[in-house]
Short mmCIF file of C-alpha atoms in Angstrom, two decimals:
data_model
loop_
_atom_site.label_atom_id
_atom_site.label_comp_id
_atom_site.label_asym_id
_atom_site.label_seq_id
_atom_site.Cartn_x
_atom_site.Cartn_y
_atom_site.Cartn_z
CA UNK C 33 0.00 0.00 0.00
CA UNK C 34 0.99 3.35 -1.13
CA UNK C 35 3.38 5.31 1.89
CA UNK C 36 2.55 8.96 2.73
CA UNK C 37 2.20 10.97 5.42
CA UNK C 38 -1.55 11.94 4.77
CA UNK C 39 -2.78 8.40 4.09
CA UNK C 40 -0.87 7.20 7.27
CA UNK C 41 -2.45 9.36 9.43
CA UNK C 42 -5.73 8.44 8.06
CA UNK C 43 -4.75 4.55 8.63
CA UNK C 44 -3.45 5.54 12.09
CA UNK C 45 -7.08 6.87 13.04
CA UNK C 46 -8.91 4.12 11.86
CA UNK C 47 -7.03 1.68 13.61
CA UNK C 48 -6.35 3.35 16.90
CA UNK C 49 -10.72 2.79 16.83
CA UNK C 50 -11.75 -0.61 17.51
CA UNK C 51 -15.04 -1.47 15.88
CA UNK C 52 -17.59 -2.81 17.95
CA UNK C 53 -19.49 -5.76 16.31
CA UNK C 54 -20.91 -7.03 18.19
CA UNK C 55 -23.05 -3.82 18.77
CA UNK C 56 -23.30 -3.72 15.51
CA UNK C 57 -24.68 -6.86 14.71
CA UNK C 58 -27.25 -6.42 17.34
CA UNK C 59 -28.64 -3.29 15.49
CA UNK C 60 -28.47 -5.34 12.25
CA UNK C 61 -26.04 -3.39 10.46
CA UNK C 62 -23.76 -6.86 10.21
CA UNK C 63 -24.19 -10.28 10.09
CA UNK C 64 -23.28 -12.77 13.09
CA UNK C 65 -21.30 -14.51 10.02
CA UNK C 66 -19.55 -11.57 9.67
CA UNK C 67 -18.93 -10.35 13.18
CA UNK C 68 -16.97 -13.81 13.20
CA UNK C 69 -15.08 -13.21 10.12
CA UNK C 70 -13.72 -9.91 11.28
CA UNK C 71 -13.56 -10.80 15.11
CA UNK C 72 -11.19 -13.97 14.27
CA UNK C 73 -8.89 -11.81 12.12
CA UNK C 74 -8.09 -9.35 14.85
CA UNK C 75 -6.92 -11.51 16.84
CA UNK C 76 -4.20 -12.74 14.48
CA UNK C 77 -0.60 -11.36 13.52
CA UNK C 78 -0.34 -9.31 11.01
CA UNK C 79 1.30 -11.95 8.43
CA UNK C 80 -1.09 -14.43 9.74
CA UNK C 81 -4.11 -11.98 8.92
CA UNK C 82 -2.48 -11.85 5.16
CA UNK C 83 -2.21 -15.58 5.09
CA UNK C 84 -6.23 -16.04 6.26
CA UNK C 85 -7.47 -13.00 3.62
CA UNK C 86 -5.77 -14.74 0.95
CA UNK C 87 -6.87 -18.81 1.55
CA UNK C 88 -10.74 -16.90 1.72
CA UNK C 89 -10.54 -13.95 -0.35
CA UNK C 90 -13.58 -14.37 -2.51
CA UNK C 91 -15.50 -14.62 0.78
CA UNK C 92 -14.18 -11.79 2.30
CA UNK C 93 -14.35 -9.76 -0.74
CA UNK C 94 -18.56 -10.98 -0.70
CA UNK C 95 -18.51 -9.52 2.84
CA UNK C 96 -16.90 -6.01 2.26
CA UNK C 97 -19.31 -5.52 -0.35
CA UNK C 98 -21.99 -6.73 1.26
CA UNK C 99 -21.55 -4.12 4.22
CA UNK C 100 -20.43 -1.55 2.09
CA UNK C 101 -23.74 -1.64 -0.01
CA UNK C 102 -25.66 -0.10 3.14
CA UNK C 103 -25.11 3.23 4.46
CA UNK C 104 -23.37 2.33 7.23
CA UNK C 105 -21.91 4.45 10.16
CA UNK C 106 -18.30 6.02 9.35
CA UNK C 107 -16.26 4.19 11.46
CA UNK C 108 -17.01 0.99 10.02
CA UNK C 109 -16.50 2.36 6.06
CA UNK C 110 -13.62 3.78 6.97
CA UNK C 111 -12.44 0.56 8.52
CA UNK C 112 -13.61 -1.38 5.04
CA UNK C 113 -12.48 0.93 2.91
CA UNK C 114 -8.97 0.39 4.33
CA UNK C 115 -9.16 -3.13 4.16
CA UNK C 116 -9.66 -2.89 0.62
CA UNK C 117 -6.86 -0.65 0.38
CA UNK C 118 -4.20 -2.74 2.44
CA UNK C 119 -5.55 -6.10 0.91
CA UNK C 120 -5.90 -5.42 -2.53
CA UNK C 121 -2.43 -4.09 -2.62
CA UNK C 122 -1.13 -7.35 -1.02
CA UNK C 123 -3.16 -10.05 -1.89
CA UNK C 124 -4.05 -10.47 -5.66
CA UNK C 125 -6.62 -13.03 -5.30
CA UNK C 126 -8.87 -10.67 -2.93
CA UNK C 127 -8.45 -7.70 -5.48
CA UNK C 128 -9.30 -10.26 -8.42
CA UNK C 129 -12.53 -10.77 -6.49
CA UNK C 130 -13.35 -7.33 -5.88
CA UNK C 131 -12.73 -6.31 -9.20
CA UNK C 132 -15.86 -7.90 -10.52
CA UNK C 133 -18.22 -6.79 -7.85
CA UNK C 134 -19.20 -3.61 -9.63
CA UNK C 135 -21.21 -2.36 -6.28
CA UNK C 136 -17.64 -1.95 -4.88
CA UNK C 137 -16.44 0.46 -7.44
CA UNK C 138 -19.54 2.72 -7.56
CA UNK C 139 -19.34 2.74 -3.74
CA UNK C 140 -15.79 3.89 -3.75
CA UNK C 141 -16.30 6.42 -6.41
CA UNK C 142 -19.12 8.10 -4.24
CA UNK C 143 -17.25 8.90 -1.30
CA UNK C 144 -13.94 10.88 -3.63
CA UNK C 145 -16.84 13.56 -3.61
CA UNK C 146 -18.66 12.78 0.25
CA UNK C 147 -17.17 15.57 2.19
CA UNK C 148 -15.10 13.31 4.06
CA UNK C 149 -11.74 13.92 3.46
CA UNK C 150 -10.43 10.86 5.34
CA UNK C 151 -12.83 8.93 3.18
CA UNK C 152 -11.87 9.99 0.38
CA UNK C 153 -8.36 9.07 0.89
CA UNK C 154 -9.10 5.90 1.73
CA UNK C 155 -11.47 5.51 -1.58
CA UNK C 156 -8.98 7.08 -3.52
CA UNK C 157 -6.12 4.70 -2.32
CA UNK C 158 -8.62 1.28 -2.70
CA UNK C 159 -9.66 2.50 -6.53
CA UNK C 160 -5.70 2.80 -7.37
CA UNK C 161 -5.35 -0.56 -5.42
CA UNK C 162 -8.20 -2.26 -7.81
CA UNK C 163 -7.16 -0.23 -11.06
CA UNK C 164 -4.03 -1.89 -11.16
CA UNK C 165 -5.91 -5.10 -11.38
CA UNK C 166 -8.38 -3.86 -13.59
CA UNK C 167 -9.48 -0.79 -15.10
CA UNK C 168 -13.59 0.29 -14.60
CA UNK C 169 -14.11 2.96 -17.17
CA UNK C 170 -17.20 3.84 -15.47
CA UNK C 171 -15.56 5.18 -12.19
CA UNK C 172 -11.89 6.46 -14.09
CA UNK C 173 -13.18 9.55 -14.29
CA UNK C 174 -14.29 10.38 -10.95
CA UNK C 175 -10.52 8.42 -9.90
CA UNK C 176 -8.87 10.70 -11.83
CA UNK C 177 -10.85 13.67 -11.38
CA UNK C 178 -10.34 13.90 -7.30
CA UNK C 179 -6.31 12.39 -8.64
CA UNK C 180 -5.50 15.24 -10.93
CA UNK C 181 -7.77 18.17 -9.63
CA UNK C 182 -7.95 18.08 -5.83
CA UNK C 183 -4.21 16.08 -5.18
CA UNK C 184 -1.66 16.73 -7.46
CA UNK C 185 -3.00 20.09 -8.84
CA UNK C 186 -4.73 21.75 -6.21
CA UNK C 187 -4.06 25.63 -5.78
CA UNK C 188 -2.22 25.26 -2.44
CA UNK C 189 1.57 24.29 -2.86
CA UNK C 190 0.80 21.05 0.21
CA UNK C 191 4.17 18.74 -0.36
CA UNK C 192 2.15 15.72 1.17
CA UNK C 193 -1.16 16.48 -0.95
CA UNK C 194 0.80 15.95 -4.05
CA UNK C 195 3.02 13.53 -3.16
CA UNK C 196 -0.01 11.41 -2.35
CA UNK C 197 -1.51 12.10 -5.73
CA UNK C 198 1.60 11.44 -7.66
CA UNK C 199 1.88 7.86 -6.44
CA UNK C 200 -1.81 7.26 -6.55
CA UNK C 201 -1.04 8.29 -10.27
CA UNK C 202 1.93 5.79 -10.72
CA UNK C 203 0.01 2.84 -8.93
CA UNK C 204 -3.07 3.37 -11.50
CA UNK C 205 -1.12 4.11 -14.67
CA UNK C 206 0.76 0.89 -14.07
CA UNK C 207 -1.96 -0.84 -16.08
CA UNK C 208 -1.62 0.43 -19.56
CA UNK C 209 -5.66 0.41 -20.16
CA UNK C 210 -5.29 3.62 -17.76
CA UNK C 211 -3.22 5.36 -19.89
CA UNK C 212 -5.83 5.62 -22.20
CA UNK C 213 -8.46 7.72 -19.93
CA UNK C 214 -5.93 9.43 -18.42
CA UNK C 215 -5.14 10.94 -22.11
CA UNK C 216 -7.67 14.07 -20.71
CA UNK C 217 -5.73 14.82 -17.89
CA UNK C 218 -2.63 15.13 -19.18
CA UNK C 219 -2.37 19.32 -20.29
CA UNK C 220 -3.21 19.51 -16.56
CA UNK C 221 -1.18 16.58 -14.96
CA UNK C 222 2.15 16.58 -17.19
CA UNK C 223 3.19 20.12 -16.70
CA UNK C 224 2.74 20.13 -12.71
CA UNK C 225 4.70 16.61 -12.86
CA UNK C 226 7.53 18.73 -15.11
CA UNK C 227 7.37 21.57 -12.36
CA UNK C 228 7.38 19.72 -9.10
CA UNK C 229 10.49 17.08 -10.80
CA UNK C 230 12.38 20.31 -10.70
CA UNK C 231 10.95 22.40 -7.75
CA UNK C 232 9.79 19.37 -5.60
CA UNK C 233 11.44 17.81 -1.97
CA UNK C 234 12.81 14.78 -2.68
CA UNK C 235 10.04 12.58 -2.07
CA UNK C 236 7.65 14.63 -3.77
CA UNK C 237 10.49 14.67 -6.66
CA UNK C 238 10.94 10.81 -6.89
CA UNK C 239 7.14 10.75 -7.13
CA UNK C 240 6.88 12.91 -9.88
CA UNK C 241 9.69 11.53 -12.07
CA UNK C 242 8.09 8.05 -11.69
CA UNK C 243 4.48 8.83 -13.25
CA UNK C 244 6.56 10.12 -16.02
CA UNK C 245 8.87 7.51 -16.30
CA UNK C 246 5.88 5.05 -16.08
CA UNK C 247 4.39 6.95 -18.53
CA UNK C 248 7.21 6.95 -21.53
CA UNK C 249 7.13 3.13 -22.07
CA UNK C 250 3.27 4.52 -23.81
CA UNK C 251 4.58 5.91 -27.37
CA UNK C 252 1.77 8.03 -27.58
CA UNK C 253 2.39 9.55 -24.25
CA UNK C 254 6.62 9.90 -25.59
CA UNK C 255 5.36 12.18 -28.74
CA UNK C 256 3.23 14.59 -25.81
CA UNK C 257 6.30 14.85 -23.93
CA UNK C 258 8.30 15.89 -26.70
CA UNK C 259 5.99 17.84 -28.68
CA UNK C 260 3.10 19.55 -26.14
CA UNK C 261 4.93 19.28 -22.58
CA UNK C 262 8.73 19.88 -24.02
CA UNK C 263 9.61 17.11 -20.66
CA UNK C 264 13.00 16.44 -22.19
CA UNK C 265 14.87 19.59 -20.83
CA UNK C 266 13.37 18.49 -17.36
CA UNK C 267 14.94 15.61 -17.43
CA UNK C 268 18.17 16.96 -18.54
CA UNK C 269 18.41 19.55 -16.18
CA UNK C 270 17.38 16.99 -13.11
CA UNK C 271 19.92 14.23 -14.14
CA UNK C 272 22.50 16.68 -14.73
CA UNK C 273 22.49 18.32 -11.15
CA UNK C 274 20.76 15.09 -9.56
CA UNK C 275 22.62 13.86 -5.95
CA UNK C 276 20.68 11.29 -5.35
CA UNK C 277 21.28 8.50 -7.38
CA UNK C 278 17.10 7.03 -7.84
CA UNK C 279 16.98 10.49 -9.01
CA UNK C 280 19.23 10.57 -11.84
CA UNK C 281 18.09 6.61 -12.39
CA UNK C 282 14.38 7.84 -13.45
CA UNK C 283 15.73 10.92 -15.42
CA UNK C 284 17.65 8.61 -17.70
CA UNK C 285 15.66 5.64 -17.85
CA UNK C 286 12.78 8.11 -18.81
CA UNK C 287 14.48 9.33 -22.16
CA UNK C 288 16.27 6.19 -22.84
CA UNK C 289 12.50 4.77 -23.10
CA UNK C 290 11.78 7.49 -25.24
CA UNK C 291 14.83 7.09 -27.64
CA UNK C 292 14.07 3.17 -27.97
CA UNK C 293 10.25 3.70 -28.67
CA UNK C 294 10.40 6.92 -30.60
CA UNK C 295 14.13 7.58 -32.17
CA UNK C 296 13.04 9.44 -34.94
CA UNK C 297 11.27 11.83 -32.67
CA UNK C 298 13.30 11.68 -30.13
CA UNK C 299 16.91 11.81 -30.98
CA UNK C 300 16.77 15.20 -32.50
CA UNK C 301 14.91 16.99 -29.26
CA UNK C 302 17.19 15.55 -27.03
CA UNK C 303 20.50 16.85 -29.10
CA UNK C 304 18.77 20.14 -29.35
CA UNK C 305 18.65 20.56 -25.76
CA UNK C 306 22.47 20.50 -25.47
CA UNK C 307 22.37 16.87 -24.51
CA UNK C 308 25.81 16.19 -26.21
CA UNK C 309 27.55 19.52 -25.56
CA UNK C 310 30.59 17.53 -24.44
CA UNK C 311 30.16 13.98 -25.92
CA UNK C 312 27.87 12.69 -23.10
CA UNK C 313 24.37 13.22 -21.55
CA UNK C 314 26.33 13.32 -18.35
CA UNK C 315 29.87 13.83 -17.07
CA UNK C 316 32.07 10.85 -15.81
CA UNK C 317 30.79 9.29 -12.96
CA UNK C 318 31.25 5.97 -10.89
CA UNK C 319 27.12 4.51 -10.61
CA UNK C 320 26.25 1.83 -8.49
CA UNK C 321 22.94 1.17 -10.23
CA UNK C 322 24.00 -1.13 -12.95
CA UNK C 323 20.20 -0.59 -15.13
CA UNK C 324 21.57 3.00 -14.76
CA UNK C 325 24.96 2.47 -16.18
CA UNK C 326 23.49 0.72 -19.05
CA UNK C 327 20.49 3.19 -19.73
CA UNK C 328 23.68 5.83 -19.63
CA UNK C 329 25.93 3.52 -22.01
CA UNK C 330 22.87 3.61 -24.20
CA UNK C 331 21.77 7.00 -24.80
CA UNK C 332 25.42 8.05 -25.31
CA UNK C 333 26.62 5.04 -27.91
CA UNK C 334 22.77 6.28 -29.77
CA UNK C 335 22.52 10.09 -29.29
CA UNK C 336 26.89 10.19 -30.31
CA UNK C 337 26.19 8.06 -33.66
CA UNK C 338 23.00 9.98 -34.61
CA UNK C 339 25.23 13.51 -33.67
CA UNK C 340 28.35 12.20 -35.99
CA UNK C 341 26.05 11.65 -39.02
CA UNK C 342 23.77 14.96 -39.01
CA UNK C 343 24.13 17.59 -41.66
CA UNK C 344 23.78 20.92 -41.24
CA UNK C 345 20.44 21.54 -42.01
CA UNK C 346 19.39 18.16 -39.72
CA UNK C 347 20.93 19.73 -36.55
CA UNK C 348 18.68 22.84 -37.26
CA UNK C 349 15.55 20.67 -38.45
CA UNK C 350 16.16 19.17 -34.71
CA UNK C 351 16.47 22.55 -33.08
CA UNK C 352 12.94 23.31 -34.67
CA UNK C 353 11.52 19.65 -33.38
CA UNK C 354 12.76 21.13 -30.01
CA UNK C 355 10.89 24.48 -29.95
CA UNK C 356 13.58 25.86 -28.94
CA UNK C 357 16.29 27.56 -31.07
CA UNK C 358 20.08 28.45 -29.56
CA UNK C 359 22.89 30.54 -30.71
CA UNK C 360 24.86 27.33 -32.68
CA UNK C 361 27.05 27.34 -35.59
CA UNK C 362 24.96 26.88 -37.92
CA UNK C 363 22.41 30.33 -37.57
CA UNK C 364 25.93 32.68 -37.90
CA UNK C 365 26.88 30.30 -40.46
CA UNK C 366 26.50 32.59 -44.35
CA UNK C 367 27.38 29.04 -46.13
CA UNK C 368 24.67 27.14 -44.20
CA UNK C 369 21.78 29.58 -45.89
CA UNK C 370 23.27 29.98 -49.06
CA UNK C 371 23.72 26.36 -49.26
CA UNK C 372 20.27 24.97 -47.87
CA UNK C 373 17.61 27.69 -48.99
CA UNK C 374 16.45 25.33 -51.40
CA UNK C 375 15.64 23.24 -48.27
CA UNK C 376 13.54 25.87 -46.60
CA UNK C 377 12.14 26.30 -49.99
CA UNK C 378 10.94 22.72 -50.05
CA UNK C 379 6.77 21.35 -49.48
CA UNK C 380 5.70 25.03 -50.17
CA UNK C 381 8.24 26.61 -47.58
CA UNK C 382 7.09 24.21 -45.20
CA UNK C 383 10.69 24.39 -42.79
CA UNK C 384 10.12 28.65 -43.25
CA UNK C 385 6.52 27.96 -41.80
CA UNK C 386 7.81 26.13 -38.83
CA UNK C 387 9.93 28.56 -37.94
CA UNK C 388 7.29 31.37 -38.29
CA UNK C 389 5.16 29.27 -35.89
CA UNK C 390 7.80 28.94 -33.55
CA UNK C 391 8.44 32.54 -33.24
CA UNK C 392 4.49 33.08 -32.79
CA UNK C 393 4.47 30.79 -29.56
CA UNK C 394 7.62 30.57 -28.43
CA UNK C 395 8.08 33.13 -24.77
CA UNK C 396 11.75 32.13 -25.00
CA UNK C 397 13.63 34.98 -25.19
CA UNK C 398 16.68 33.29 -26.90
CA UNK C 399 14.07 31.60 -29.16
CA UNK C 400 12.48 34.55 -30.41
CA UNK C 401 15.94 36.54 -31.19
CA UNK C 402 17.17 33.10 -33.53
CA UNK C 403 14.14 33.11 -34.93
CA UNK C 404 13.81 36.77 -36.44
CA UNK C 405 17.98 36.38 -37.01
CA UNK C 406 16.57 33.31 -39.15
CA UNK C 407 13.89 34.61 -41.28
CA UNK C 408 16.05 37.71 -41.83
CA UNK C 409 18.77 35.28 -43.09
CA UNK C 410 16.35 33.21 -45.34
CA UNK C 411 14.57 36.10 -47.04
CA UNK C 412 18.05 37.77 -47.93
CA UNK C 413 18.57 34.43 -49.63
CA UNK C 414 15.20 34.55 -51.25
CA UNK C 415 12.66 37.45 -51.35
CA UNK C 416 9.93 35.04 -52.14
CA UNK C 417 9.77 34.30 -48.12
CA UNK C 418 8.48 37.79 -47.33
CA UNK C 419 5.00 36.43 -49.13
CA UNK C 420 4.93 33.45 -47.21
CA UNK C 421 6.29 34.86 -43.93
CA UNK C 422 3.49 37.70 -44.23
CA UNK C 423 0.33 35.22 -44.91
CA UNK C 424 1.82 32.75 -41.58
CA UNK C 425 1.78 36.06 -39.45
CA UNK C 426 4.89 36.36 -38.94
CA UNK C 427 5.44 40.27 -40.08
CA UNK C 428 2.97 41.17 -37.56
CA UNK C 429 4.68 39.45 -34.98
CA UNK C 430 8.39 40.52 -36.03
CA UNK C 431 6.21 44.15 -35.76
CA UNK C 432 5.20 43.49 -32.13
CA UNK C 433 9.14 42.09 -30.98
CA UNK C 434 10.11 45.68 -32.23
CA UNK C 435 8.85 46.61 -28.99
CA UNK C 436 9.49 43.64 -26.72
CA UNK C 437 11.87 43.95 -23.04
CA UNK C 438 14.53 41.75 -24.04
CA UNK C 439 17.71 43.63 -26.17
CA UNK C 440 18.79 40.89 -28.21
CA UNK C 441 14.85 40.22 -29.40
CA UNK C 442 14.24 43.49 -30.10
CA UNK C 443 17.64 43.95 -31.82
CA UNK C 444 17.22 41.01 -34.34
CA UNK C 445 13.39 41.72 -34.69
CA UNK C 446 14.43 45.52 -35.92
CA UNK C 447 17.02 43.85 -37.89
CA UNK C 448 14.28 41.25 -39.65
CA UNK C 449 11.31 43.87 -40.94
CA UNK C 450 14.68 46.09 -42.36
CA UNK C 451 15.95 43.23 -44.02
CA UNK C 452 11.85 42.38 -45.36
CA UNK C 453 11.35 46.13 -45.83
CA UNK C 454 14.59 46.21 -48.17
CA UNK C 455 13.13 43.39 -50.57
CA UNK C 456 9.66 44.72 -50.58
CA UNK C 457 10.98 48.04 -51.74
CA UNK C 458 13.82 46.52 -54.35
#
């Protein structure tokens, strides 16, 4: 069962609280049958309780939904509601039989949104418990709706909140069917993830870095991360000043995962970001975490091969993949865009349209200034761009960076409607 502060203290209170069965049976609320069941348990050891819940666990799972199917007093869901939390987490064969009662499931979905926080810890942790198992469509959303919105990305910055609702989100996404509903969640989810891997405690970090790293062995999940959450800097940055070794281990595993599933896709992002700067994703360093080592040994044998055989024009196609354009070589370079115009020129100016797009999203400072630089560069090449780079917006924005904060943006952005100005007018 899933470790956290909040979710302990929750456990802590229901078991510090004896329930009395034998008052309950005699106001009906339980069976004598099942006074017995429970009574005989508690007075076992804690491995021998395990051993008795999994020689009888269709039986007890018949009871817990049996009881739960009333509306019975707190204290007694609360204590049920655990034991489907700590059971199905430990013994397969009682979550097996749960899984197919669906009264259990709609009965834990309706107390994430009861009022009772406790509660709904408790029904949060036994639907994560269960989805593992098996995934119920019917009650993923409301899961992943208390998950995502109340947990992990709840206005208040509370460490334990969000630690609990990162590894609620690891235990669940475990089972790939989840990935699929979880698809909705993830503009909200991924970004927060991103923030707290680099903002985050430690525990809170570790918990973040492993919904992501859970979530790159999904390839659909690996082109989000590289194209609509831009994760791979995150990673970089983490491994790259990482002390703790787990740390590190998830950072690299992460976009190893992504280079094996999606290279084409991948590969290029990750050299943009600087990845190889000095031959290797990460300096010399002795690791005692072998799958590490290896994951390491990998990226650099892959991402130095792809590096050694890129033109030109491929290291800036994979700056553009990235979103995010740098001060390299090749942008000072006069050969590179007297050479490769015919590139640009290519699908309709397709490469020329990227890059206008780019400079309409981007917010990176250094971004924006490489991007007017480059559409100056191209349309001294060819005049013909101004046409295209007028329809895709981009004169209007070059127009607005005239007046932007940053120096160098305004500098190349003044430089960029000259340079267009010049080959309207010739």
């Amino acid at each position: 069962m899933i470790r956290n502060p909040i979710l302990d203290e929750v456990r802590n209170n229901v078991d510090s609280r004896p329930i009395p069965w034998k008052g309950l049976n005699r106001a009906n609320i339980v069976t004598e049958d099942e006074v017995q069941s429970f009574e005989s348990l508690g007075k076992l050891t804690p491995p021998e309780r395990l051993e008795q819940v999994r020689k009888d666990a269709p039986r007890y799972a018949g009871i817990v939904a049996q009881i739960l199917s009333k509306d019975g007093r707190e204290d007694l869901v609360k204590y049920l509601v655990l034991f489907i939390a700590e059971y199905s987490s430990t013994v397969p064969a009682f979550a097996d039989s749960l899984v197919g009662i669906d009264e259990v499931w709609h009965c834990l979905a309706k107390m994430l949104t009861r009022g009772d926080e406790q509660i709904a810890t408790l029904a949060a942790a036994s639907l994560a418990a269960l989805t593992k198992t098996k995934l119920n469509e019917e009650t993923s959303t409301a899961f992943f709706d208390y998950v995502v919105d109340t947990l992990l990305c709840a206005g208040s910055d509370e460490i334990d909140q969000k630690d609990l609702g990162a590894q609620l989100l690891a235990t669940v996404l475990q089972n790939n069917a989840s990935r699929v509903p979880f698809r909705k969640y993830e503009q909200r989810a991924v970004p927060e993830l991103g923030r707290l891997a680099l903002t985050a405690p430690l525990q809170l970090q570790y918990s973040s870095l492993l919904v992501l790293w859970i979530l790159s062995f999904d390839k659909h999940a690996g082109n989000r991360y590289l194209n609509q959450f831009n994760i791979v800097p995150t990673l970089l940055d983490v491994a790259q000043r990482g002390v703790k070794e787990k740390i590190v281990r998830l950072c690299i595993a992460t976009l190893a995962n992504l280079v094996r599933l999606i290279p084409q896709a991948a590969i290029p992002v990750i050299i943009a970001e600087g990845a190889m700067t000095n031959g290797k994703v990460l300096p010399d360093r002795k690791w005692n975490d072998e799958e590490l080592q290896s994951d390491l040994d990998y990226l650099n044998t892959t991402l130095v091969e792809a590096f050694d055989s890129m033109t030109t024009f491929e290291e800036y196609l994979a700056e553009l993949q990235a979103h995010k354009l740098r001060w390299s070589p090749v942008h000072r370079n006069r050969a590179f865009w007297m050479e490769n115009i015919d590139e640009f020129r290519k699908d309709d100016w397709a490469v020329l349209k990227r890059l206008v797009a780019l400079a309409l999203q981007s917010k990176d400072n250094v971004t924006l200034a490489v991007a007017c630089h480059d559409i100056a560069a191209i349309v001294h090449q060819n005049s013909d761009a101004v046409q295209v780079i007028s329809r895709a917006g981009g004169k209007v924005r070059i127009m607005e960076l005239i007046g932007d904060s940053d120096n160098d943006v305004r500098y190349e952005a003044l430089r960029a409607s000259q340079v267009m100005l010049q080959h309207i007018l010739a």
